[in-house]
Amino acid sequence: MRLARGTAPRGSAIPLTPLVDVMLILLVFFMVTSTYLNLDMIPMIDRAEEDMPPARGATAGDAAGAAMLVRVRADGALVWQGRVLTPEALGEVLAARVTEDPGARLLVLPAGAATTQALVRVLDVAQAAGVRAVNLLRLDGP
Amino acid sequence: MRLSRSSRRAPAETIVALIDVTFFLLVFFLLVGRLDASAPFEVIPPIATSGESLPAGGMTVSMSPAADLALDGQPTERAALVAAVRGRVEAGDLERLRLNVHADAPVRDLLALVAALEETGATPVVLVVTPTPP
């Protein structure tokens, strides 16, 4: 008995047009939904800097340089020695202090309700002013 | 006189090149677009002009303005997060810990998290910022 075997018609390759359609749709989807952010980083904990005295439990006399204190209020205002300063003015003050004492440390005491952006603004100003050591203070509340 | 006419049929190789380019672009956008899906909630990083270049790799901790936490894109609680980080630290395979914190998140929650992470011995811990507003 001879069974007829189905023969694939020659020249009928898999159609590529639907594949291209799907890929183009996916491509446009990812192009539209992708967002691009230029991301940088600010060190928060770095064991390499532990040769510097920690802020917790340390006094100003223990430090190699003088300690400078900046408070960040809940509304984001920067307070330096009882006065509210703009970030630019604070940068000038810090730069002048660092010029006199290159080892000066900056202690930042932020209010708990202050935003992360306000804290980062202080770190940004300190970095631009050339402050090498910045410590964050946290009040342990109940 | 008979002039030979060129065939009007397009060569078959054209569509293969198109598919190659489309696949390349598709994979590119797949890889690049993954960064945005690293948190179950929207995180707008704070703006800072003095940040250093952010290398790839490591664990990513995300925090929303309401102090919700996520570890590598999965929602979690602080205790579980700290335990996971401590496990990675003790295993010795923590390359870096990235804090992807929303700009409006309260400092109270950020510093409490940093203090808890510091006790695990995790280092380096970096805060993700952006030099340009999104």
Short mmCIF file of C-alpha atoms in Angstrom, two decimals:
data_model
loop_
_atom_site.label_atom_id
_atom_site.label_comp_id
_atom_site.label_asym_id
_atom_site.label_seq_id
_atom_site.Cartn_x
_atom_site.Cartn_y
_atom_site.Cartn_z
CA MET A 1 0.00 0.00 0.00
CA ARG A 2 1.36 3.36 -0.80
CA LEU A 3 0.41 6.25 1.34
CA ALA A 4 0.42 9.65 -0.13
CA ARG A 5 2.74 11.89 1.81
CA GLY A 6 2.00 15.51 2.00
CA THR A 7 4.72 17.52 0.45
CA ALA A 8 5.43 21.00 1.55
CA PRO A 9 5.10 23.32 -1.35
CA ARG A 10 8.44 24.65 -2.33
CA GLY A 11 8.98 28.34 -2.06
CA SER A 12 6.35 28.86 0.68
CA ALA A 13 8.68 30.13 3.41
CA ILE A 14 7.38 31.43 6.73
CA PRO A 15 5.92 34.86 6.08
CA LEU A 16 8.09 37.50 7.69
CA THR A 17 5.69 40.39 7.42
CA PRO A 18 3.72 39.61 10.65
CA LEU A 19 7.01 39.18 12.49
CA VAL A 20 8.18 42.58 11.34
CA ASP A 21 4.83 44.09 12.29
CA VAL A 22 5.02 42.73 15.84
CA MET A 23 8.61 43.83 16.28
CA LEU A 24 7.88 47.33 15.06
CA ILE A 25 4.94 47.59 17.45
CA LEU A 26 7.14 46.44 20.36
CA LEU A 27 9.88 48.82 19.29
CA VAL A 28 7.56 51.82 19.23
CA PHE A 29 6.08 50.73 22.59
CA PHE A 30 9.45 50.65 24.34
CA MET A 31 10.57 53.87 22.66
CA VAL A 32 7.48 55.67 23.96
CA THR A 33 7.41 54.19 27.46
CA SER A 34 11.13 54.38 28.22
CA THR A 35 12.29 57.26 30.33
CA TYR A 36 15.85 58.40 30.55
CA LEU A 37 17.42 59.74 33.70
CA ASN A 38 20.98 60.88 34.09
CA LEU A 39 21.73 59.35 37.48
CA ASP A 40 24.61 60.21 39.80
CA MET A 41 25.34 59.25 43.39
CA ILE A 42 26.32 60.83 46.69
CA PRO A 43 28.13 58.55 49.19
CA MET A 44 26.18 58.05 52.42
CA ILE A 45 28.22 55.34 54.17
CA ASP A 46 31.81 54.75 53.14
CA ARG A 47 34.13 52.69 55.30
CA ALA A 48 37.11 54.25 53.52
CA GLU A 49 36.34 57.51 55.29
CA GLU A 50 36.20 55.98 58.74
CA ASP A 51 39.58 57.36 59.63
CA MET A 52 37.74 60.59 60.23
CA PRO A 53 36.19 60.94 63.66
CA PRO A 54 32.49 60.09 63.74
CA ALA A 55 29.99 62.78 64.54
CA ARG A 56 28.11 60.70 67.09
CA GLY A 57 29.63 61.15 70.51
CA ALA A 58 32.45 63.30 69.26
CA THR A 59 33.15 66.79 70.38
CA ALA A 60 34.56 69.63 68.38
CA GLY A 61 37.86 69.32 70.20
CA ASP A 62 38.36 65.76 69.00
CA ALA A 63 38.26 66.74 65.36
CA ALA A 64 41.25 67.61 63.28
CA GLY A 65 39.43 70.73 62.11
CA ALA A 66 36.73 72.95 63.45
CA ALA A 67 33.14 71.75 63.30
CA MET A 68 30.54 73.82 61.51
CA LEU A 69 26.85 73.25 62.13
CA VAL A 70 24.07 73.82 59.63
CA ARG A 71 20.45 73.17 60.48
CA VAL A 72 17.85 72.31 57.86
CA ARG A 73 14.39 73.41 58.92
CA ALA A 74 11.25 71.51 58.05
CA ASP A 75 10.46 74.01 55.31
CA GLY A 76 13.89 73.46 53.77
CA ALA A 77 15.43 76.73 55.00
CA LEU A 78 19.13 76.56 55.86
CA VAL A 79 20.11 78.01 59.23
CA TRP A 80 23.68 79.00 59.94
CA GLN A 81 24.45 80.46 63.35
CA GLY A 82 20.86 81.47 63.89
CA ARG A 83 20.45 83.11 60.49
CA VAL A 84 18.56 81.79 57.51
CA LEU A 85 20.83 81.74 54.49
CA THR A 86 20.23 81.04 50.85
CA PRO A 87 22.19 78.09 49.42
CA GLU A 88 24.43 80.52 47.56
CA ALA A 89 25.20 82.52 50.71
CA LEU A 90 25.85 79.33 52.67
CA GLY A 91 28.22 78.19 49.96
CA GLU A 92 30.20 81.41 50.24
CA VAL A 93 30.39 81.12 54.03
CA LEU A 94 31.53 77.50 53.89
CA ALA A 95 34.08 78.23 51.19
CA ALA A 96 35.56 81.02 53.32
CA ARG A 97 35.76 78.73 56.36
CA VAL A 98 37.39 75.94 54.38
CA THR A 99 39.94 78.38 53.00
CA GLU A 100 40.94 79.26 56.57
CA ASP A 101 40.77 75.67 57.86
CA PRO A 102 40.96 72.97 55.15
CA GLY A 103 40.18 70.27 57.71
CA ALA A 104 36.93 71.83 58.83
CA ARG A 105 34.01 69.44 59.17
CA LEU A 106 30.39 70.19 58.47
CA LEU A 107 27.71 68.82 60.76
CA VAL A 108 24.24 68.84 59.23
CA LEU A 109 21.26 68.66 61.56
CA PRO A 110 18.10 68.26 59.48
CA ALA A 111 14.60 68.47 60.86
CA GLY A 112 12.78 65.18 60.64
CA ALA A 113 10.08 66.62 58.42
CA ALA A 114 12.53 68.19 55.98
CA THR A 115 12.60 66.64 52.54
CA THR A 116 15.44 64.62 51.12
CA GLN A 117 15.84 67.30 48.47
CA ALA A 118 16.58 69.88 51.16
CA LEU A 119 19.22 67.63 52.70
CA VAL A 120 20.80 66.90 49.35
CA ARG A 121 20.92 70.64 48.64
CA VAL A 122 23.12 71.14 51.70
CA LEU A 123 25.39 68.26 50.70
CA ASP A 124 25.59 69.76 47.22
CA VAL A 125 26.55 73.18 48.55
CA ALA A 126 29.14 71.65 50.89
CA GLN A 127 30.71 69.66 48.09
CA ALA A 128 30.87 72.72 45.85
CA ALA A 129 32.46 74.74 48.69
CA GLY A 130 35.20 72.15 49.10
CA VAL A 131 34.14 70.69 52.45
CA ARG A 132 35.73 67.27 52.63
CA ALA A 133 34.05 65.85 55.72
CA VAL A 134 30.28 66.02 56.19
CA ASN A 135 28.46 64.26 59.01
CA LEU A 136 24.71 63.94 59.37
CA LEU A 137 23.20 64.28 62.82
CA ARG A 138 20.05 62.42 63.77
CA LEU A 139 18.13 63.04 66.93
CA ASP A 140 16.90 59.76 68.36
CA GLY A 141 13.38 60.50 69.45
CA PRO A 142 10.86 58.26 71.19
CA MET B 1 17.03 46.46 -30.84
CA ARG B 2 16.06 44.80 -27.58
CA LEU B 3 17.13 46.41 -24.38
CA SER B 4 17.32 44.29 -21.28
CA ARG B 5 15.10 45.58 -18.51
CA SER B 6 16.07 45.20 -14.94
CA SER B 7 13.86 43.07 -12.83
CA ARG B 8 11.36 44.99 -10.70
CA ARG B 9 11.36 42.40 -7.95
CA ALA B 10 12.99 43.65 -4.78
CA PRO B 11 15.85 41.53 -3.54
CA ALA B 12 14.95 39.22 -0.66
CA GLU B 13 17.82 40.41 1.56
CA THR B 14 16.26 43.79 2.26
CA ILE B 15 13.74 42.55 4.79
CA VAL B 16 16.40 40.54 6.63
CA ALA B 17 18.44 43.69 7.22
CA LEU B 18 15.31 45.47 8.44
CA ILE B 19 14.64 42.68 10.91
CA ASP B 20 18.23 42.85 12.14
CA VAL B 21 18.04 46.56 12.81
CA THR B 22 14.63 46.26 14.43
CA PHE B 23 15.79 43.47 16.73
CA PHE B 24 18.83 45.50 17.69
CA LEU B 25 16.73 48.54 18.59
CA LEU B 26 14.19 46.37 20.38
CA VAL B 27 16.81 44.80 22.63
CA PHE B 28 18.37 48.20 23.25
CA PHE B 29 15.11 49.73 24.45
CA LEU B 30 14.35 46.62 26.49
CA LEU B 31 17.63 46.97 28.37
CA VAL B 32 17.49 50.73 28.76
CA GLY B 33 13.84 50.79 29.78
CA ARG B 34 14.39 48.41 32.67
CA LEU B 35 15.86 51.15 34.87
CA ASP B 36 12.49 52.81 35.17
CA ALA B 37 10.83 49.61 36.38
CA SER B 38 13.11 49.19 39.38
CA ALA B 39 10.49 50.42 41.86
CA PRO B 40 6.79 49.59 42.26
CA PHE B 41 6.11 53.28 42.92
CA GLU B 42 7.26 56.47 41.31
CA VAL B 43 10.63 57.72 42.54
CA ILE B 44 11.90 61.13 41.47
CA PRO B 45 15.50 61.39 42.69
CA PRO B 46 16.71 64.61 44.31
CA ILE B 47 18.67 67.06 42.20
CA ALA B 48 22.37 67.52 42.91
CA THR B 49 25.03 68.93 40.63
CA SER B 50 28.04 67.56 42.49
CA GLY B 51 27.22 63.86 42.37
CA GLU B 52 29.67 61.26 41.16
CA SER B 53 29.02 58.91 38.29
CA LEU B 54 26.77 56.03 39.33
CA PRO B 55 28.21 52.62 38.46
CA ALA B 56 25.98 49.66 37.77
CA GLY B 57 25.51 46.67 40.04
CA GLY B 58 24.56 46.13 43.66
CA MET B 59 21.26 46.17 45.49
CA THR B 60 18.75 48.96 45.06
CA VAL B 61 16.54 50.15 47.91
CA SER B 62 13.71 52.45 46.87
CA MET B 63 11.71 54.77 49.12
CA SER B 64 8.53 56.63 48.24
CA PRO B 65 7.40 59.97 49.75
CA ALA B 66 5.19 57.94 52.12
CA ALA B 67 8.26 55.94 53.23
CA ASP B 68 7.16 52.78 51.44
CA LEU B 69 10.15 50.57 50.79
CA ALA B 70 11.15 48.27 47.96
CA LEU B 71 14.19 46.07 47.51
CA ASP B 72 15.24 45.50 43.90
CA GLY B 73 11.75 46.37 42.71
CA GLN B 74 9.85 44.20 45.21
CA PRO B 75 7.80 45.88 47.96
CA THR B 76 9.06 45.00 51.41
CA GLU B 77 9.11 46.08 55.03
CA ARG B 78 12.06 47.58 56.81
CA ALA B 79 12.77 44.54 58.99
CA ALA B 80 12.78 42.18 56.01
CA LEU B 81 14.87 44.62 54.02
CA VAL B 82 17.49 44.94 56.74
CA ALA B 83 17.57 41.15 57.15
CA ALA B 84 18.10 40.69 53.41
CA VAL B 85 20.91 43.24 53.35
CA ARG B 86 22.53 41.66 56.40
CA GLY B 87 22.42 38.29 54.68
CA ARG B 88 24.15 39.68 51.62
CA VAL B 89 26.75 41.41 53.78
CA GLU B 90 27.50 38.22 55.71
CA ALA B 91 27.72 36.29 52.45
CA GLY B 92 30.25 38.85 51.30
CA ASP B 93 28.66 39.51 47.92
CA LEU B 94 27.26 42.99 48.45
CA GLU B 95 28.96 45.14 45.87
CA ARG B 96 27.07 48.33 46.57
CA LEU B 97 23.80 49.49 48.11
CA ARG B 98 21.95 52.19 46.22
CA LEU B 99 19.30 54.29 47.94
CA ASN B 100 16.79 55.40 45.36
CA VAL B 101 14.88 57.87 47.51
CA HIS B 102 12.13 60.20 46.33
CA ALA B 103 13.04 63.86 46.62
CA ASP B 104 10.00 64.52 48.82
CA ALA B 105 10.67 61.67 51.25
CA PRO B 106 11.08 62.92 54.84
CA VAL B 107 14.63 63.01 56.16
CA ARG B 108 13.38 61.30 59.32
CA ASP B 109 12.65 58.10 57.39
CA LEU B 110 15.79 58.32 55.28
CA LEU B 111 18.15 58.69 58.24
CA ALA B 112 16.38 55.95 60.18
CA LEU B 113 16.87 53.63 57.21
CA VAL B 114 20.51 54.65 56.79
CA ALA B 115 21.15 54.04 60.49
CA ALA B 116 19.60 50.57 60.26
CA LEU B 117 21.65 49.77 57.17
CA GLU B 118 24.83 51.04 58.82
CA GLU B 119 24.36 48.53 61.63
CA THR B 120 24.36 45.69 59.10
CA GLY B 121 27.83 46.70 58.00
CA ALA B 122 26.74 47.43 54.44
CA THR B 123 29.23 49.56 52.54
CA PRO B 124 29.37 51.54 50.36
CA VAL B 125 25.88 52.97 50.60
CA VAL B 126 25.16 55.68 48.05
CA LEU B 127 22.22 58.00 47.48
CA VAL B 128 20.98 58.20 43.90
CA VAL B 129 20.64 61.77 42.61
CA THR B 130 20.21 63.38 39.22
CA PRO B 131 21.98 66.48 37.91
CA THR B 132 19.02 67.52 35.78
CA PRO B 133 15.35 67.65 36.72
CA PRO B 134 13.39 64.83 35.05
#
